[in-house]
Short mmCIF file of C-alpha atoms and ligand atoms in Angstrom, two decimals:
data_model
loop_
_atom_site.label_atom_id
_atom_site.label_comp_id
_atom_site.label_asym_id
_atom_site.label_seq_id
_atom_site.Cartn_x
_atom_site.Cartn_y
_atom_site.Cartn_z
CA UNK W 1 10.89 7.82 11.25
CA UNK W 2 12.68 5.77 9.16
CA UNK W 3 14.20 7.27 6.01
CA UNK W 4 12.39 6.89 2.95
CA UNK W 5 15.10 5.81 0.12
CA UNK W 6 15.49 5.48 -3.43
CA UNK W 7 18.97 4.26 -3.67
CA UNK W 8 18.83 0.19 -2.26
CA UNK W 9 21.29 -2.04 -3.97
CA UNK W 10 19.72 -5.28 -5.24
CA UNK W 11 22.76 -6.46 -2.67
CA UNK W 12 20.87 -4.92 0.06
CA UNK W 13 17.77 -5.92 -0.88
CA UNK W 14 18.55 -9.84 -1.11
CA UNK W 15 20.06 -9.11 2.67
CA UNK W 16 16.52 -8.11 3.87
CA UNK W 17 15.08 -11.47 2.42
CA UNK W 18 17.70 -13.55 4.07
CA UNK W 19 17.19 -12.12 7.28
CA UNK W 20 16.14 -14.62 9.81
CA UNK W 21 12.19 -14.48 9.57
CA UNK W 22 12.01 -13.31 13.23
CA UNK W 23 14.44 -10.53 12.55
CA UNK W 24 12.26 -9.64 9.12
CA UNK W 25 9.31 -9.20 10.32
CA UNK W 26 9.97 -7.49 13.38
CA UNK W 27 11.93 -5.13 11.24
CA UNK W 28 8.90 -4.67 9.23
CA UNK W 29 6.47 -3.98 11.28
CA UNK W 30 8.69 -1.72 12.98
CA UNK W 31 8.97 0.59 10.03
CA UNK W 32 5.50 -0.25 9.93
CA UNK W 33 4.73 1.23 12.55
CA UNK W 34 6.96 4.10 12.19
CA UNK W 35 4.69 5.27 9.32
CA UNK W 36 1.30 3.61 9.31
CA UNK W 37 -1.19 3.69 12.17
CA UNK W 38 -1.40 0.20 13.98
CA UNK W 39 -3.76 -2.53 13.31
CA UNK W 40 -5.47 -0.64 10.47
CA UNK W 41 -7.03 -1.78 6.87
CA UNK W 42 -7.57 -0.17 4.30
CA UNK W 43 -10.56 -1.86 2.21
CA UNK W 44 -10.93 -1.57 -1.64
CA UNK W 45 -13.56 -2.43 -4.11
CA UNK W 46 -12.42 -4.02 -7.15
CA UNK W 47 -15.00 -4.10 -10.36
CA UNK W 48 -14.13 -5.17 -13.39
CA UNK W 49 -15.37 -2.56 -15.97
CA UNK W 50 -14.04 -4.47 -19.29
CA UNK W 51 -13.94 -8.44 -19.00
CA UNK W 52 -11.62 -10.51 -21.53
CA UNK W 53 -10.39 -10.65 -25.12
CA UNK W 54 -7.40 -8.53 -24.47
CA UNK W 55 -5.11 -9.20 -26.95
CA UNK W 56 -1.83 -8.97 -24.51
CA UNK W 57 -0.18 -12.40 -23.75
CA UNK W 58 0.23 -12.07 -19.96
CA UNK W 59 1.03 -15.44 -19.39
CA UNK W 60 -0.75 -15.77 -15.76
CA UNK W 61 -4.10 -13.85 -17.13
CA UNK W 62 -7.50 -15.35 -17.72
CA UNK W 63 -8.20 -12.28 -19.78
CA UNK W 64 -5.68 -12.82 -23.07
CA UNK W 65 -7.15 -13.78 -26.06
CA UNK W 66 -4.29 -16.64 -25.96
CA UNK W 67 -5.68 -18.26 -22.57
CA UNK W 68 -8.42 -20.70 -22.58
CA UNK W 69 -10.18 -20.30 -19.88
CA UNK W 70 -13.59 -19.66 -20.91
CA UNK W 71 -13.85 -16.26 -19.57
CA UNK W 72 -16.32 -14.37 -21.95
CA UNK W 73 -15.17 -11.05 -23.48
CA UNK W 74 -17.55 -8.03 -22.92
CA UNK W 75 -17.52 -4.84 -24.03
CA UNK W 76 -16.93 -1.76 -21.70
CA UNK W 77 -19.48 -0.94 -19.29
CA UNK W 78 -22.15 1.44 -19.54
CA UNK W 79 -21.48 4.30 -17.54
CA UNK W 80 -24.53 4.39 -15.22
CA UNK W 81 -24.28 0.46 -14.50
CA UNK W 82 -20.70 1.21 -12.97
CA UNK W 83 -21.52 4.30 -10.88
CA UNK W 84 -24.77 1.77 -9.72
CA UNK W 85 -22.05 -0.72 -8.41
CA UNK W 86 -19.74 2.31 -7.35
CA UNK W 87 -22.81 3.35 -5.24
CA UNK W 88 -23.75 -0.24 -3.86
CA UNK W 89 -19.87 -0.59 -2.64
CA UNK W 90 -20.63 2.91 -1.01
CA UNK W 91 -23.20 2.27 0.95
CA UNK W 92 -21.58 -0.94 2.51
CA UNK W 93 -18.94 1.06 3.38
CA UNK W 94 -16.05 1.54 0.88
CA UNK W 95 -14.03 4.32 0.81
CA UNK W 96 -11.96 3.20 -2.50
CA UNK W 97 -13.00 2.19 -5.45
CA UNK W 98 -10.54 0.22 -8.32
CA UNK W 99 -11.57 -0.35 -11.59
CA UNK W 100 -9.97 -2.69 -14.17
CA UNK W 101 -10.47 -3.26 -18.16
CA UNK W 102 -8.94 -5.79 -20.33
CA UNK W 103 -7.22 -3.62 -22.53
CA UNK W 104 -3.93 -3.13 -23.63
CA UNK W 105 -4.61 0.33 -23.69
CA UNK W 106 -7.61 2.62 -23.95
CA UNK W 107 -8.85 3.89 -27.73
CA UNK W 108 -9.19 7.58 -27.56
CA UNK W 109 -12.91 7.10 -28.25
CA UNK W 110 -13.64 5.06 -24.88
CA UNK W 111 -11.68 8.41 -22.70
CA UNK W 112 -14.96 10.04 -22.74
CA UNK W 113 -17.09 7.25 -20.68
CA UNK W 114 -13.89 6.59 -18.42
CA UNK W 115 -14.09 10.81 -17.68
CA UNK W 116 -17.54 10.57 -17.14
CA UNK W 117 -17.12 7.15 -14.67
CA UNK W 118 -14.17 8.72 -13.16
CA UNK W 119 -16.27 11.99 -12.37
CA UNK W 120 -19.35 10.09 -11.19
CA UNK W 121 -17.19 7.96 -8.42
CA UNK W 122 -15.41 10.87 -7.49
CA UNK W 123 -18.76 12.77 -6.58
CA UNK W 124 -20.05 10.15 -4.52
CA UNK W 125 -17.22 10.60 -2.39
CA UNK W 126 -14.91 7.65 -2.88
CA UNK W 127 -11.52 7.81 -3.91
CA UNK W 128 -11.12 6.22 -7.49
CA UNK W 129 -8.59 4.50 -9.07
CA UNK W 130 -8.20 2.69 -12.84
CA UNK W 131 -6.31 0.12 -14.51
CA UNK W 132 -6.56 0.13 -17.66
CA UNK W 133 -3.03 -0.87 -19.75
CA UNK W 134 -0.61 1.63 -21.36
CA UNK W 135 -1.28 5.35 -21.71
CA UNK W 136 -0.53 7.97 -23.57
CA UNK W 137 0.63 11.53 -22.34
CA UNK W 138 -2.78 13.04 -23.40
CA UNK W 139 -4.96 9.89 -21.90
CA UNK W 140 -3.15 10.50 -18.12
CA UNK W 141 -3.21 14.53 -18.52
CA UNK W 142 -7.19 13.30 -19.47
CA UNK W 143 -7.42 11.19 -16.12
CA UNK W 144 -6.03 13.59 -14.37
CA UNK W 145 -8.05 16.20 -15.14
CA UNK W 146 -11.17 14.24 -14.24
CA UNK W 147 -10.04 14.11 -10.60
CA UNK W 148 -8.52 10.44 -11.07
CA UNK W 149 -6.72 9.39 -7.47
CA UNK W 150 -4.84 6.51 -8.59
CA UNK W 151 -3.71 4.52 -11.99
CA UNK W 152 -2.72 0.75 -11.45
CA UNK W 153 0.01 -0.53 -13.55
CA UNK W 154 1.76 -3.22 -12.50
CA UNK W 155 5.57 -3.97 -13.40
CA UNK W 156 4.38 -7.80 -12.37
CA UNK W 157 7.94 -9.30 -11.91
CA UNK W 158 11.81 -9.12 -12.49
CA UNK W 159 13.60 -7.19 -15.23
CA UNK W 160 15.19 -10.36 -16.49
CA UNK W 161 12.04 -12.23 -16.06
CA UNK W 162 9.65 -10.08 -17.67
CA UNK W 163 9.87 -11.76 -21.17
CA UNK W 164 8.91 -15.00 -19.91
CA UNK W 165 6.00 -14.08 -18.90
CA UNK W 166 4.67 -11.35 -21.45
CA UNK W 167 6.21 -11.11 -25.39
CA UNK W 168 3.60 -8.44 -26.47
CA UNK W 169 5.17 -5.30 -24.23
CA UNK W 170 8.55 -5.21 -22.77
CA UNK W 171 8.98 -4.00 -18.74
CA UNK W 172 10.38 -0.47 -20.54
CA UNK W 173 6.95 0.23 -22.01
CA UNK W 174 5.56 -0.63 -18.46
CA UNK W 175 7.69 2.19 -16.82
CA UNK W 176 7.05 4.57 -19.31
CA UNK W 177 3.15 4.70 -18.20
CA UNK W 178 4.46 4.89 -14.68
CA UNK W 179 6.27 8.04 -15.62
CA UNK W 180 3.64 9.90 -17.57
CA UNK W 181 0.98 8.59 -14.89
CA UNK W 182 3.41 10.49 -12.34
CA UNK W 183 4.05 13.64 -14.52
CA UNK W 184 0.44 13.84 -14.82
CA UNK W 185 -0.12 14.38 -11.05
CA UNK W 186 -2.03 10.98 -10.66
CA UNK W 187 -1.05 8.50 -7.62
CA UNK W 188 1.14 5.67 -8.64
CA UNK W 189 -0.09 1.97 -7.65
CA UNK W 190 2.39 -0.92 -9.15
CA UNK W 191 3.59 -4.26 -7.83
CA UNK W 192 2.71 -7.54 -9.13
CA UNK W 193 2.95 -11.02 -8.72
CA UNK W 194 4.47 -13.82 -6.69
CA UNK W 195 4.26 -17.12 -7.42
CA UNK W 196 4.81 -17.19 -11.38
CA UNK W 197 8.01 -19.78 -10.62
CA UNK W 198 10.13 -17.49 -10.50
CA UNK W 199 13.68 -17.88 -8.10
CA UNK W 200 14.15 -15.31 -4.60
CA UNK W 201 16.60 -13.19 -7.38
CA UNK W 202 13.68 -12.45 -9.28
CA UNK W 203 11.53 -11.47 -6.22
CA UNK W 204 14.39 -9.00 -5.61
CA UNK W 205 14.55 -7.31 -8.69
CA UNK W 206 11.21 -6.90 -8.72
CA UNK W 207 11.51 -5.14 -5.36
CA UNK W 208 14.47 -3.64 -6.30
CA UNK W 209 12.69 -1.94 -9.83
CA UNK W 210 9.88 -0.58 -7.73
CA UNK W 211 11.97 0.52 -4.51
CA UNK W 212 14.33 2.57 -6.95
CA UNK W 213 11.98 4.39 -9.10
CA UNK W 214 12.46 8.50 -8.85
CA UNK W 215 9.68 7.96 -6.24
CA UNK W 216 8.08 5.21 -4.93
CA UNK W 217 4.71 4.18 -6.10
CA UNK W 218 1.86 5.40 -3.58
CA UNK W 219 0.16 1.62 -3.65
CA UNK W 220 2.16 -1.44 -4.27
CA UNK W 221 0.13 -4.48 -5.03
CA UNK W 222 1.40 -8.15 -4.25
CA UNK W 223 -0.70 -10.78 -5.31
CA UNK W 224 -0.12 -14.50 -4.84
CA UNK W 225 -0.68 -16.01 -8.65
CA UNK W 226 -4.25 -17.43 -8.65
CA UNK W 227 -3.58 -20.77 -11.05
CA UNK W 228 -6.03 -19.80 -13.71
CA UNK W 229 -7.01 -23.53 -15.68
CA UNK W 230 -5.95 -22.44 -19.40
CA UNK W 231 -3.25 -19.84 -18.81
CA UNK W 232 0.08 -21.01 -19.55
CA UNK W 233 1.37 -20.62 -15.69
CA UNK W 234 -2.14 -21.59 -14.34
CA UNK W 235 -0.93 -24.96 -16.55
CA UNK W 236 2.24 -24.93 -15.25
CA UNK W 237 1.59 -24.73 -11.95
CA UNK W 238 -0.95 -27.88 -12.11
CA UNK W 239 1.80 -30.02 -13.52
CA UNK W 240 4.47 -29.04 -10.57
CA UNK W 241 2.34 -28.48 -7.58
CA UNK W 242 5.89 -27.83 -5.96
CA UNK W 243 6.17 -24.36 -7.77
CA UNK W 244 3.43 -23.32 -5.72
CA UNK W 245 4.56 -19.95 -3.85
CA UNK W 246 6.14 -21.47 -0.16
CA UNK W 247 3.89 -18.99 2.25
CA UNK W 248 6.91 -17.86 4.37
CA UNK W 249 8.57 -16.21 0.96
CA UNK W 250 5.19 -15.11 0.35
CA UNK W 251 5.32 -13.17 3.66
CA UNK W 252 9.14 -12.34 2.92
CA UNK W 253 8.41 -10.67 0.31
CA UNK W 254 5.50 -8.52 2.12
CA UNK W 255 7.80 -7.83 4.73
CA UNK W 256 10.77 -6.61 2.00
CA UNK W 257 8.37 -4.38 0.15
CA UNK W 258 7.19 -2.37 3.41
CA UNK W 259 10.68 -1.74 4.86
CA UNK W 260 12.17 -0.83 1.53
CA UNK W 261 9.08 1.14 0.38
CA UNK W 262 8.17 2.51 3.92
CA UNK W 263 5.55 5.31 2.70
CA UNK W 264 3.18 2.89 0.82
CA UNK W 265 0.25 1.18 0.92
CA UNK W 266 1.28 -1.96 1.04
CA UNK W 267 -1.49 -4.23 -0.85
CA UNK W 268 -2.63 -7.83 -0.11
CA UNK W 269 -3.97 -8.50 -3.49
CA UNK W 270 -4.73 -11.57 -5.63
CA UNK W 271 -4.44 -14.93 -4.22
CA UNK W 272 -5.95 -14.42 -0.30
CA UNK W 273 -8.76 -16.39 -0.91
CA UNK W 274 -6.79 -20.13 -0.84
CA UNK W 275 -4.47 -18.67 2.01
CA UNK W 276 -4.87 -19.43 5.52
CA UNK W 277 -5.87 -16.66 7.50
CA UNK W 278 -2.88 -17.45 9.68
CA UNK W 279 -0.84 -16.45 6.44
CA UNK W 280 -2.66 -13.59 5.97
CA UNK W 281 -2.27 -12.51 9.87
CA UNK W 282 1.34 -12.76 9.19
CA UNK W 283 1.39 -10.57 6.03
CA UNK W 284 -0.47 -7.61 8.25
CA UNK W 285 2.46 -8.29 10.69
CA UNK W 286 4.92 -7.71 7.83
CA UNK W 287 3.36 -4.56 6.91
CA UNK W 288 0.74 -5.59 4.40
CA UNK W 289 -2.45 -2.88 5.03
CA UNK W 290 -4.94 -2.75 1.92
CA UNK W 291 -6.97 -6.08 0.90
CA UNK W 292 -9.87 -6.28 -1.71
CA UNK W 293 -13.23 -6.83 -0.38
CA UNK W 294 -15.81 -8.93 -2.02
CA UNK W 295 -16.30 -11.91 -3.19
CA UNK W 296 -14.52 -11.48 -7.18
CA UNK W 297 -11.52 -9.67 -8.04
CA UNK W 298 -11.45 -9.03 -11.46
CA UNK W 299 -12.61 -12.59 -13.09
CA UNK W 300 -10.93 -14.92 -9.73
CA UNK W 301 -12.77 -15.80 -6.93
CA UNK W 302 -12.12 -13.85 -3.58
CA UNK W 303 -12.40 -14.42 0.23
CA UNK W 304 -16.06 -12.67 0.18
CA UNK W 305 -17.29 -10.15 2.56
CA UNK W 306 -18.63 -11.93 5.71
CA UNK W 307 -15.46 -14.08 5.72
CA UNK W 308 -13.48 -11.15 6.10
CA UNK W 309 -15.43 -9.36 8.31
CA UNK W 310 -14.55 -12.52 10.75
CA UNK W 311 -10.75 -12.89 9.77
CA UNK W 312 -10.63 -9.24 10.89
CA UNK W 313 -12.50 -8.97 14.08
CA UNK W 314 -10.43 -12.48 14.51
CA UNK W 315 -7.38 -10.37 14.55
CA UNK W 316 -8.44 -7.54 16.23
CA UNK W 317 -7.72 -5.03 12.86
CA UNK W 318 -10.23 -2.19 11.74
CA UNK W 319 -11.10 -0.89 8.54
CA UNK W 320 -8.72 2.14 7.74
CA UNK W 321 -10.91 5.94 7.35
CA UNK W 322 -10.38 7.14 4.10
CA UNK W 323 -6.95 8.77 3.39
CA UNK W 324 -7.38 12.87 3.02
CA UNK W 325 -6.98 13.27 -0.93
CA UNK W 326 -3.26 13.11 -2.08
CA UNK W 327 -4.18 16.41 -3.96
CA UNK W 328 -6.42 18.16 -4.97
CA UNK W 329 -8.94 17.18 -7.64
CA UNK W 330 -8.66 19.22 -10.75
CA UNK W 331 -12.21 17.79 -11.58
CA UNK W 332 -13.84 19.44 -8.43
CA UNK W 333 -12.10 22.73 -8.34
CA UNK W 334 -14.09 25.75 -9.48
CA UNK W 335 -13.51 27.05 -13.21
CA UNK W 336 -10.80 29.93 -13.27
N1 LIG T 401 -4.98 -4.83 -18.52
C1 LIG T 401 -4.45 -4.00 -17.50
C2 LIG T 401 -3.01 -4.30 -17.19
O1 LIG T 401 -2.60 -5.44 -17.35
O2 LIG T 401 -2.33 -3.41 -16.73
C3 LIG T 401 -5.24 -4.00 -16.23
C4 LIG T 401 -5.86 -5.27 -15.69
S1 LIG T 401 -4.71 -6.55 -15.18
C5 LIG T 401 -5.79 -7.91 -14.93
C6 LIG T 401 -4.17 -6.04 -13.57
C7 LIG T 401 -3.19 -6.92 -12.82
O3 LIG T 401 -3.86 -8.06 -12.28
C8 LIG T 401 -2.04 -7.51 -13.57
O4 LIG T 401 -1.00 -6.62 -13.77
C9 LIG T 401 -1.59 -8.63 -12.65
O5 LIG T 401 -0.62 -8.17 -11.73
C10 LIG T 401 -2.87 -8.99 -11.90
N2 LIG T 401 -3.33 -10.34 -12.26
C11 LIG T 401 -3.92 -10.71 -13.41
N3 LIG T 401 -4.20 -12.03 -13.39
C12 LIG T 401 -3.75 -12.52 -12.22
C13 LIG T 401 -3.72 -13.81 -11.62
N4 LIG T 401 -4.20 -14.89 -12.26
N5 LIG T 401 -3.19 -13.95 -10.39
C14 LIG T 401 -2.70 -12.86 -9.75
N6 LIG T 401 -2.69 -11.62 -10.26
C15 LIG T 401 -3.20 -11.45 -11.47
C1 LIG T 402 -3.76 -5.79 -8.84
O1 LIG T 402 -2.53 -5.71 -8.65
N1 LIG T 402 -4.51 -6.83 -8.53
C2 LIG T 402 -5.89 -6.63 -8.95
C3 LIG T 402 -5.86 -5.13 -9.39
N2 LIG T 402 -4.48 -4.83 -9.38
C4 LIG T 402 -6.55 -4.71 -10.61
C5 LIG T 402 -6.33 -7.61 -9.96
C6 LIG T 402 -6.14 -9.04 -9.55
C7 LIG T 402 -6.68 -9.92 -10.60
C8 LIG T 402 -6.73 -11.33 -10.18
C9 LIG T 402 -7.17 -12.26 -11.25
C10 LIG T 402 -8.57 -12.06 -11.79
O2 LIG T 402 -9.49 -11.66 -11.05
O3 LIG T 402 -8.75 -12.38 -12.95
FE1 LIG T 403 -4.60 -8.02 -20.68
FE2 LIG T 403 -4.02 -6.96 -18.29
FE3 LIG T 403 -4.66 -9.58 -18.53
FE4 LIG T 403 -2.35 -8.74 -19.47
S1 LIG T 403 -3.00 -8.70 -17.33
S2 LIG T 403 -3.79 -10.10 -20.56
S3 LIG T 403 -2.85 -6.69 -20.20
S4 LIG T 403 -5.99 -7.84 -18.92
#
């Protein structure tokens, strides 16, 4: 077993991504292997539960009010519509089921709906996890209480780069949420995205902030930007096709996530469905073991079920059994 630490130098760090790419991934898979059981998937379903008109300025998002990308805002979801679509991702065989909301953070009169969703998931026996912007202590000691597994809440890129990207919260505000979502007992998820033009000495501080936290986050997404038309780095990236995300540093930075953060689920998120699957192959080799199923993310398109289902048997990998519960769920246990 390799040991699991908190202490990596951004030094150390940019070492791992400068390894020959050999040497990387073998080291990666390695740990992988050390840790993870071989050749196994865990699959998600993703539903978006609050669509658009979030008034955050997340510069890669189709969501913000500030993008123009004609995605239509909606208010949140009636309760029994989600746990229908919680149930339909059930039956076809999901074991984990994410749900995201446009917000920049949840009003204290939508907590009783997200109990209620959280509860109804949770009964049907799939794990559960929500993203839904910045918390407070009371709204995580809330999800926790109704059994919630997991809270998503991405750090997205570099310390230095942060501001670049998003002006209306700052990368402290992020990691505050991380802490109370940990305090609370609920299962961290962060990561965040590749591909917003940023240099290799962003990528590492990025891996560097999530590899040093007091404990590493249970789930760490990495999704390839998908170039929304009307966000300002879905822009961007039309007008220099050349900042595109090179695949190999794409898999790099896979690979430098799983041996730094050996304990985790390491994500393939956004972004698989314009990679080849001979990328994708590679990012299982580097340690990557959770992809979304389905045909949408959140608003993007995504590779889709049956296409999948090939790249998989392609590859020889099987869907991942559902993990035992992290802990127990407070939601479930009987009253004292
Ligand atoms: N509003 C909440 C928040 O930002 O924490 C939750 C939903 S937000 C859409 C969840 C994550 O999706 C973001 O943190 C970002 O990492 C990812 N994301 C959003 N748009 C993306 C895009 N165009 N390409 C890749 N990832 C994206
Ligand atoms: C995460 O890191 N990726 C997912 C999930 N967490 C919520 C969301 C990806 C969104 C991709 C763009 C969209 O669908 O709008
Ligand atoms: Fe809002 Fe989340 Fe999109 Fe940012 S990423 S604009 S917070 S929905």
């Amino acid at each position: 077993m390799t040991e699991v630490r908190t202490d990596w130098t951004r030094a150390e760090i940019a070492t791992l991504f400068g390894l020959p790419f050999d040497e990387l991934v073998y080291q990666a898979q390695t740990v992988h292997r050390a840790h993870h059981a071989a050749g196994q998937i865990q699959l998600c379903t993703l539903l978006s539960i609050k669509t658009g008109g979030c008034p955050e300025d997340c510069g890669y998002c189709s969501q913000s009010v500030k993008a123009d990308s004609g995605v239509e805002a909606t208010k949140l979801m009636d309760v029994q519509a989600v746990l229908q679509k919680a149930a339909e991702a059930a039956d076809s065989g999901s074991r984990r089921f994410c749900m995201g909301a446009a917000w920049r953070n949840p009003k204290d009169r939508d907590m009783p709906a997200i109990v209620q969703i959280v509860q109804g998931v949770r009964a049907m026996g799939m794990e559960t996890c929500m993203t839904l912007g910045m918390l407070t202590p009371k709204q995580a000691d809330m999800l926790a209480d109704a059994g919630l597994d997991y809270y998503n809440h991405n750090i997205d890129t570099s310390p230095e780069r942060y501001n670049e990207i998003i002006t209306t919260r700052t990368m402290e505000d992020r990691l505050d949420t991380l802490a109370e979502v940990r305090r609370a007992g609920i299962n961290v998820c962060s990561g965040g995205i590749v591909g917003l033009g940023e240099t290799r000495a962003d990528r590492v501080g990025f891996i560097h902030t999530l590899a040093t936290l007091p404990a590493h986050p249970e789930s760490v997404p990495v999704n390839a930007l998908v170039p929304v038309k009307g966000t300002v780095l879905g822009d961007m990236l039309a007008d220099t096709p050349l900042a595109k995300i090179d695949d190999i540093e794409f898999v790099r930075t896979i690979a430098v996530a799983r041996i730094t953060m050996p304990m985790s689920m390491v994500r393939l998120s956004a972004g698989r469905e314009s990679m080849s699957e001979a990328t994708q192959a590679l990012c299982f080799m580097a340690g990557a073991n959770s992809i979304f199923t389905g045909d949408k993310l959140l608003t993007a398109a995504n590779a889709g079920d049956d296409k999948d289902a090939a790249m998989l048997a392609n590859l020889g990998l099987v869907p991942m059994e559902a993990e035992e519960p992290l802990r127990a769920c407070k939601a479930l246990e009987p009253a004292k």
